[in-house]
Amino acid sequence: MFGFLKKLLGGEAAREPAAKPGTFGVGELSRRLGIREAELLSTPVTYHRFVIAKRTGGQRTILAPDPKLKAIQRRILHRLLRRLKAHPCATGFERGHSIVTNAIAHSGKEVVLKLDLENFFGSIKSHRVEDYFRTIGWNADAAALLTRLCTHDGSLPQGAPTSPRLSNLVNYQLDARLAAVAVSRGISYSRYADDITFSGPAQSPRMNDMINVVDMIVVQYRYRLHTEKKLRIARRHDRQVVTGLVVNEKVQLPRATRRRLRAIEHRLRTTGTATMSQQQLAGWRALQHMIVTQSSV
C-alpha cells in the first residue's frame, strides 16, 4: 500500500514541470495584446477590495481591478489564455461546461464524496503562475510582466478576469493526479473551481481512504481541505448534491426549489403577481432548460 501511494502521489513534494527557456519576449507580448510595451510596463496594478455574502453563509472577499488593468487582463484572457488546454476534469469556467456537466459525471452513483479547497484563489501563488507562463514559451521578462499583471499580493486575485482560467491552467497537473487516483479505483472525478467531487459504486476499492489520499496530494500544491463543514459523503439513501444540483437518479434542481418555482409559475398564471422578479424567474427558467438540454446530450 505504501509503495502504491508513494508512486501515485509522486513522492514527498509535488513537482511542477520545469520552466523552459522562453522564446517569446515583451515585444511579442505587446504585439499579441495590441498594447504598447511602455503601457504594459507602466500599468498600475491597483485593486479595490469589497466583501459579498456567500449563498451558503459567511463572506467572500473580492478584489476588483481598476478599469485599465481589467481591460488588459481581458485581452490576456482572450488573446493568450482562451485556447490553452485545461484538464478535461476541470469543469468550472470552461467553455462547453457548466454546473450541469459537472454534476452529470456523478449522476446515478451509489456513493458521492464532496471535498472543498480552502482559499482556492489565494492559495495559487505567483511563482506557480510565473512558472506556467515560462513553460508555455514566454521568456523571464515577459513571464514576470504577465505575472505582475495577473496576480496581487503574491497570489491570484478573486475578481480578476484572468484568475478563473489561470486557476485551471496552473492546476493541470493536480487534476491529472486526482484523475489518475480515480481511474485506479474505478470512480469518477471532477473539479469545479474549489469543489472536488468523486463518485462511484459502494464497492469501489479503497473508497473509504480517498479523503486521506486527496489530502496528501493537494497539500503538495499548497492547498488545504475543508475537513469539517465542506466534507460530504452521500449514499443512495441520502440526497446527493453536486454543484447545487441533485444527482441521485438524474440531474435536477432540489425538490424544494422545484416546488417553489412551480408555485411561483402558478401564482403568475392565476394572479399575475409573484414573490420573484421576472429577471430572477427568467434565470431559473434558463437553468432548468440548460439542465434538460445538457443532460440529454
Coordinates of C-alpha atoms in Angstrom, one line a residue:
M1 CA 0.0 0.0 0.0
F2 CA 2.8 2.5 0.9
G3 CA 4.6 1.8 -2.3
F4 CA 1.5 2.3 -4.3
L5 CA 0.7 5.6 -2.6
K6 CA 4.3 6.8 -2.9
K7 CA 4.3 6.1 -6.7
L8 CA 0.9 7.6 -7.2
L9 CA 1.4 10.7 -5.1
G10 CA 4.8 11.4 -6.6
G11 CA 7.0 11.4 -3.5
E12 CA 7.1 14.0 -0.7
A13 CA 6.5 17.2 -2.8
A14 CA 4.7 18.0 -6.0
R15 CA 6.9 18.6 -8.9
E16 CA 5.7 21.2 -11.4
P17 CA 7.1 20.9 -15.0
A18 CA 10.4 22.7 -15.1
A19 CA 10.3 26.1 -16.6
K20 CA 11.6 26.1 -20.2
P21 CA 13.8 28.8 -21.7
G22 CA 11.2 31.2 -23.2
T23 CA 11.4 32.2 -26.8
F24 CA 8.7 35.0 -26.6
G25 CA 9.6 38.3 -25.1
V26 CA 7.9 41.5 -24.0
G27 CA 7.9 42.7 -27.6
E28 CA 5.9 39.7 -28.8
L29 CA 3.6 40.1 -25.8
S30 CA 2.9 43.7 -26.8
R31 CA 2.2 42.6 -30.4
R32 CA -0.2 39.9 -29.4
L33 CA -2.1 42.1 -27.0
G34 CA -2.1 45.1 -29.2
I35 CA -0.8 47.3 -26.4
R36 CA 2.5 49.3 -26.5
E37 CA 5.3 47.9 -24.3
A38 CA 5.6 51.2 -22.4
E39 CA 1.9 51.0 -21.5
L40 CA 2.2 47.4 -20.4
L41 CA 5.2 48.1 -18.2
S42 CA 3.8 51.2 -16.6
T43 CA 0.2 50.0 -15.9
P44 CA -0.5 50.4 -12.2
V45 CA -1.6 47.1 -10.5
T46 CA -4.5 48.5 -8.4
Y47 CA -7.4 46.7 -7.0
H48 CA -10.5 47.6 -4.9
R49 CA -11.4 45.3 -2.1
F50 CA -15.0 44.6 -1.1
V51 CA -17.0 41.8 0.6
I52 CA -20.1 40.0 -0.6
A53 CA -22.2 37.4 1.2
K54 CA -22.0 33.8 0.2
R55 CA -25.2 31.8 -0.6
T56 CA -24.2 29.2 1.9
G57 CA -23.3 31.7 4.7
G58 CA -20.2 33.7 5.5
Q59 CA -18.5 36.3 3.4
R60 CA -16.2 36.3 0.3
T61 CA -13.6 38.9 -0.4
I62 CA -13.5 40.2 -4.0
L63 CA -10.5 42.1 -5.4
A64 CA -11.8 44.2 -8.4
P65 CA -9.0 45.5 -10.7
D66 CA -9.1 49.2 -11.8
P67 CA -10.7 49.6 -15.3
K68 CA -7.4 50.0 -17.1
L69 CA -5.9 46.9 -15.6
K70 CA -9.1 45.0 -16.1
A71 CA -9.1 45.8 -19.8
I72 CA -5.6 44.5 -20.1
Q73 CA -6.5 41.3 -18.2
R74 CA -9.4 40.7 -20.6
R75 CA -7.0 40.9 -23.5
I76 CA -4.7 38.5 -21.8
L77 CA -7.6 36.2 -21.3
H78 CA -9.0 36.3 -24.8
R79 CA -5.7 36.6 -26.8
L80 CA -3.4 34.4 -24.7
L81 CA -5.3 32.1 -22.4
R82 CA -8.5 31.2 -24.1
R83 CA -7.2 28.5 -26.4
L84 CA -4.8 26.8 -23.9
K85 CA -5.7 23.4 -22.6
A86 CA -7.1 22.7 -19.1
H87 CA -7.6 19.2 -17.8
P88 CA -10.9 17.6 -19.0
C89 CA -11.9 17.1 -15.4
A90 CA -11.8 20.8 -14.7
T91 CA -15.3 21.9 -15.4
G92 CA -15.6 25.4 -13.8
F93 CA -15.1 28.4 -16.0
E94 CA -14.5 26.2 -19.1
R95 CA -16.3 26.5 -22.4
G96 CA -18.8 23.7 -23.0
H97 CA -19.0 23.1 -19.3
S98 CA -21.3 24.2 -16.5
I99 CA -22.6 23.2 -13.1
V100 CA -24.8 20.8 -15.1
T101 CA -22.0 19.0 -17.0
N102 CA -20.0 18.9 -13.7
A103 CA -23.0 17.2 -12.0
I104 CA -23.7 14.7 -14.8
A105 CA -20.4 12.9 -14.2
H106 CA -21.8 11.9 -10.8
S107 CA -25.4 11.1 -11.6
G108 CA -26.8 7.8 -10.5
K109 CA -23.8 6.7 -8.5
E110 CA -24.0 4.8 -5.2
V111 CA -21.6 7.0 -3.3
V112 CA -20.7 10.7 -3.8
L113 CA -17.8 12.2 -2.0
K114 CA -17.5 16.0 -2.0
L115 CA -14.4 17.9 -0.8
D116 CA -13.6 21.6 -0.8
L117 CA -10.3 23.5 -1.1
E118 CA -9.8 26.4 1.4
N119 CA -8.9 29.8 0.0
F120 CA -8.7 28.4 -3.5
F121 CA -7.5 31.5 -5.5
G122 CA -5.4 32.9 -2.7
S123 CA -3.5 29.5 -2.5
I124 CA -2.3 29.8 -6.1
K125 CA 0.9 31.7 -5.6
S126 CA 2.6 34.0 -8.0
H127 CA 5.6 31.7 -8.6
R128 CA 3.3 29.0 -9.9
V129 CA 1.7 31.4 -12.3
E130 CA 5.1 32.7 -13.5
D131 CA 6.4 29.1 -13.9
Y132 CA 3.3 28.3 -16.0
F133 CA 4.0 31.3 -18.3
R134 CA 7.6 30.1 -18.7
T135 CA 6.5 26.6 -19.6
I136 CA 4.3 27.8 -22.4
G137 CA 7.1 29.8 -24.0
W138 CA 7.4 33.2 -22.5
N139 CA 10.9 34.3 -21.5
A140 CA 11.7 35.5 -18.0
D141 CA 10.9 39.2 -18.6
A142 CA 7.6 38.5 -20.3
A143 CA 6.6 35.9 -17.8
A144 CA 7.4 38.3 -14.9
L145 CA 5.3 41.0 -16.6
L146 CA 2.4 38.7 -17.2
T147 CA 2.5 37.5 -13.6
R148 CA 2.6 41.1 -12.4
L149 CA -0.5 41.9 -14.4
C150 CA -2.4 38.8 -13.3
T151 CA -1.6 38.5 -9.6
H152 CA -1.9 40.6 -6.5
D153 CA -0.2 40.3 -3.1
G154 CA 1.5 37.1 -4.2
S155 CA -1.5 35.1 -5.5
L156 CA -4.4 35.0 -7.9
P157 CA -7.0 37.7 -7.0
Q158 CA -10.6 36.6 -6.9
G159 CA -12.2 39.2 -9.1
A160 CA -9.7 39.5 -11.9
P161 CA -11.0 38.2 -15.3
T162 CA -7.8 36.1 -15.8
S163 CA -8.0 34.3 -12.4
P164 CA -10.6 31.6 -13.2
R165 CA -8.9 30.5 -16.4
L166 CA -5.4 30.6 -14.9
S167 CA -6.6 28.6 -11.9
N168 CA -7.5 25.7 -14.3
L169 CA -4.4 26.0 -16.4
V170 CA -2.0 26.1 -13.5
N171 CA -3.7 23.2 -11.8
Y172 CA -3.5 20.8 -14.8
Q173 CA -1.0 18.6 -13.0
L174 CA -3.2 18.5 -9.8
D175 CA -6.2 17.5 -11.9
A176 CA -4.2 14.8 -13.7
R177 CA -3.1 13.3 -10.5
L178 CA -6.5 13.3 -8.9
A179 CA -8.0 11.8 -12.1
A180 CA -5.4 9.1 -12.0
V181 CA -6.3 8.2 -8.5
A182 CA -10.0 8.0 -9.5
V183 CA -9.2 5.8 -12.5
S184 CA -7.1 3.4 -10.4
R185 CA -10.1 3.0 -8.1
G186 CA -12.8 2.8 -10.8
I187 CA -14.6 6.0 -9.8
S188 CA -15.3 9.4 -11.4
Y189 CA -13.6 12.7 -10.6
S190 CA -14.4 16.3 -11.4
R191 CA -13.3 19.7 -10.1
Y192 CA -15.5 22.9 -10.3
A193 CA -13.2 25.7 -9.0
D194 CA -12.6 24.7 -5.4
D195 CA -15.3 21.9 -5.3
I196 CA -13.8 18.4 -5.7
T197 CA -16.2 15.5 -6.3
F198 CA -15.6 11.8 -6.6
S199 CA -18.3 9.2 -7.1
G200 CA -18.7 5.5 -7.8
P201 CA -20.1 2.2 -6.7
A202 CA -20.2 1.4 -3.0
Q203 CA -17.8 -1.5 -3.5
S204 CA -15.1 0.7 -5.1
P205 CA -11.7 -0.4 -3.9
R206 CA -10.3 1.8 -1.2
M207 CA -13.1 4.4 -1.5
N208 CA -13.0 4.9 2.3
D209 CA -9.5 6.3 2.3
M210 CA -10.0 8.8 -0.5
I211 CA -10.1 11.7 1.8
N212 CA -6.6 11.0 3.2
V213 CA -5.2 10.3 -0.3
V214 CA -6.6 13.6 -1.7
D215 CA -5.3 15.5 1.3
M216 CA -1.8 14.1 0.7
I217 CA -1.9 15.3 -2.9
V218 CA -3.5 18.7 -2.6
V219 CA -1.2 19.7 0.3
Q220 CA 1.8 19.4 -2.1
Y221 CA 0.2 22.2 -4.2
R222 CA -0.2 24.3 -1.0
Y223 CA -3.9 23.7 -0.7
R224 CA -5.8 22.6 2.4
L225 CA -9.1 20.7 2.5
H226 CA -12.1 21.8 4.5
T227 CA -12.4 18.7 6.7
E228 CA -15.4 19.7 8.7
K229 CA -18.3 21.8 7.2
K230 CA -17.5 21.2 3.5
L231 CA -16.9 17.5 3.6
R232 CA -19.8 15.3 2.5
I233 CA -20.2 11.6 1.9
A234 CA -23.7 10.9 0.4
R235 CA -25.0 7.4 -0.4
R236 CA -28.1 6.4 -2.4
H237 CA -30.5 6.9 0.6
D238 CA -29.1 10.4 1.1
R239 CA -29.7 13.5 -1.0
Q240 CA -26.7 13.6 -3.3
V241 CA -26.0 17.2 -4.4
V242 CA -23.2 18.3 -6.7
T243 CA -22.7 22.0 -7.6
G244 CA -26.1 22.7 -6.2
L245 CA -27.9 20.0 -8.3
V246 CA -29.4 16.7 -7.1
V247 CA -27.8 13.7 -8.8
N248 CA -29.4 10.7 -7.1
E249 CA -31.2 9.4 -10.2
K250 CA -30.8 12.2 -12.7
V251 CA -29.5 15.7 -12.6
Q252 CA -32.2 18.1 -11.4
L253 CA -32.9 21.0 -9.1
P254 CA -33.5 20.2 -5.4
R255 CA -37.1 19.3 -4.7
A256 CA -37.8 22.3 -2.6
T257 CA -36.6 24.6 -5.3
R258 CA -38.7 22.8 -7.9
R259 CA -41.8 23.1 -5.7
R260 CA -41.2 26.8 -5.1
L261 CA -40.8 27.5 -8.8
R262 CA -44.0 25.6 -9.7
A263 CA -45.8 27.7 -7.0
I264 CA -44.5 30.9 -8.5
E265 CA -45.4 29.9 -12.0
H266 CA -48.9 29.0 -10.8
R267 CA -49.3 32.3 -9.0
L268 CA -48.2 34.2 -12.1
R269 CA -50.8 32.4 -14.2
T270 CA -53.7 33.0 -11.7
T271 CA -52.9 36.4 -10.2
G272 CA -50.2 37.9 -12.3
T273 CA -48.0 38.6 -9.3
A274 CA -45.2 36.7 -7.7
T275 CA -42.5 37.0 -5.0
M276 CA -39.8 36.7 -7.6
S277 CA -38.9 39.3 -10.2
Q278 CA -39.3 38.5 -13.9
Q279 CA -35.5 38.7 -14.3
Q280 CA -35.0 36.2 -11.5
L281 CA -37.6 33.8 -12.8
A282 CA -36.1 34.0 -16.3
G283 CA -32.8 33.0 -14.8
W284 CA -34.3 29.9 -13.2
R285 CA -36.1 29.0 -16.4
A286 CA -32.8 29.2 -18.3
L287 CA -31.1 27.0 -15.7
Q288 CA -33.9 24.4 -16.0
H289 CA -33.6 24.5 -19.8
M290 CA -29.9 24.0 -19.5
I291 CA -30.4 21.0 -17.2
V292 CA -32.7 19.4 -19.7
T293 CA -30.7 20.1 -22.8
Q294 CA -27.2 19.3 -21.4
S295 CA -28.4 16.1 -19.6
S296 CA -29.9 14.7 -22.8
V297 CA -26.6 15.1 -24.8

